[in-house]
């Protein structure tokens, strides 16, 4: 599973990463004004949150070992 | 009996646009431009300016220069669509690409290199220029300025009907789970196609709109072509651009060609157009015990070619004028991480075909109205169903750049029709509280089930195993498809036992229902088409059957059954006929 890290010190609470995430991985905490990584299992490493952050406060650590369906020959359970 | 207001938040609008990816944004803007007095509301699971796929892609925009339209229609019909195109509609498409760009540019979008547009095709004058990946930001600004209203983080799960007419939509908030009942005079579905959650960057295409329209009685067509494949790295699961020309099997033999590959496969899905024969070829090599397949990256000339360098940004900054700040950052970040994801530094990279799908069978007429009154559609959702592209999933394979163009052009068509429809509709329709109460019970059921049921993750995993193997969905045969369909039906039964933990997961549960429905439709229609045509490649029927195959397979819900009928093409009237 991808691990998404937010540096609360660097974060300025602009909410852009929350808006940028198209798959509802990132939620927003209205009280702390900080992003919450709520559904990391659904992250597809598009990096859009990361490239949109004005202060480089969010980083997506990609897990490339995730299982992929059988590419050619059906895998029967 | 509960009133509507007791069942959820009721929102009234003239026009409801479902999905505000690029097509939904373009539809909302167009509707306001056509009729400023209309109340236009757009809803999406994501946030304005970022939702959908348009900012995750290459940003290529392909257009047909004035004067070359008929050449495009002829070439596409013969070489891509394999004579299954709606030739009237493809002609309409061909004659609107330049007009679409002009209107689109007026919404703040900059077409880079339009004057120096590259040649997008080896044979016909098909041109490509680029847009930056933040193109939805100025579009969203334009929409807001025109008075379009937005609702974020809402999923629409069903359409609401009064008799035969669509009068709104039902959905819920991903954040709170609260029910929303939208009442509208017309609805535009711009909520994308079905990509079965297999390929990473195509992950938002989960088919909800297709499923909602199907349940509302809408016609579907060309469902058998929705298994588009790209070649991707086995190590990091991203597209391996240009790998198709540098394939090597485990024995070290070049396998970008295969002597025994059926000529019919080479003529349409091979060569410059679709790049589909490679997935079959890779499958045959693996079946013969010569797998895995590698890309010899030292022999892949694509990344350093004009297109790879300037239009795809695969090897660092491009030449001026092809500079794009957002896109360069986006691609550079992906490339950096991708390199870190390789197992070793050698040139041999294992590659596999990856199912993108682009399953998009929602039927629309030439004005982008669906078969249900009050319901219109635009963008990816009706790529195949519109019929213009014929026997291929749109955007058509290696001919990149038609996805964005199609999304915006069809939005203009659909929203213009819908705005007229709204203007001619004096009042909102009546939404039946009983219908809403029933939908509510069904939709929320997974939240109420005991925790030992089937999880959404189990369904997503199994859908991947049913849709990805080339032996099932890429190189088809009756027995293998039957096996796949049997597995789909097992999943369908499991849906009754689906559990969801929270509103986000409940949205996944609805997506699972949509994915299972789409998979069933794909295999049933694929079995019905007993020939090979375009992207539909069968090992047991290797050639095109012009006598029996010149039909569109139409799918519709008939009393809970998936009914398939044949709609013959008006070939007598069409200009291009099979020889
Ligand atoms: C990696 C990649 C590269 C690409 N490269 C190019 C390229 O170079 N050139 C090109 O022309 N095309 C390209 N494309 C294709 C192009 O991006 C798409 O064809 C286009 O963006 C489709 O737009 P759309 O608005 O129809 O659909 P989408 O962008 O899929 O938008 C649909 C929206 O509907 C929302 N939605 C879905 N279900 C619901 C629901 N139930 N309720 C509410 N909202 C919902 C989604 O959240 C989404 O925002 C690429 C695509 C990808 C993924
Ligand atoms: S990388 Fe993409 S999917 Fe993952 S959290 Fe960021 S925006 Fe969302
Ligand atoms: S985009 Fe960056 S600065 Fe803004 S809220 Fe997210 S992490 Fe914080």
XYZ file of C-alpha atoms in Angstrom, chain A residues 1-2 19 25-28 36 76:
9
model
C 0.000 0.000 0.000
C 1.231 3.529 -0.784
C -9.136 19.155 -3.785
C -7.980 9.335 -0.594
C -7.381 12.645 1.177
C -9.893 14.169 3.579
C -9.798 17.502 5.393
C -6.078 13.549 6.647
C -8.677 -19.597 -11.228
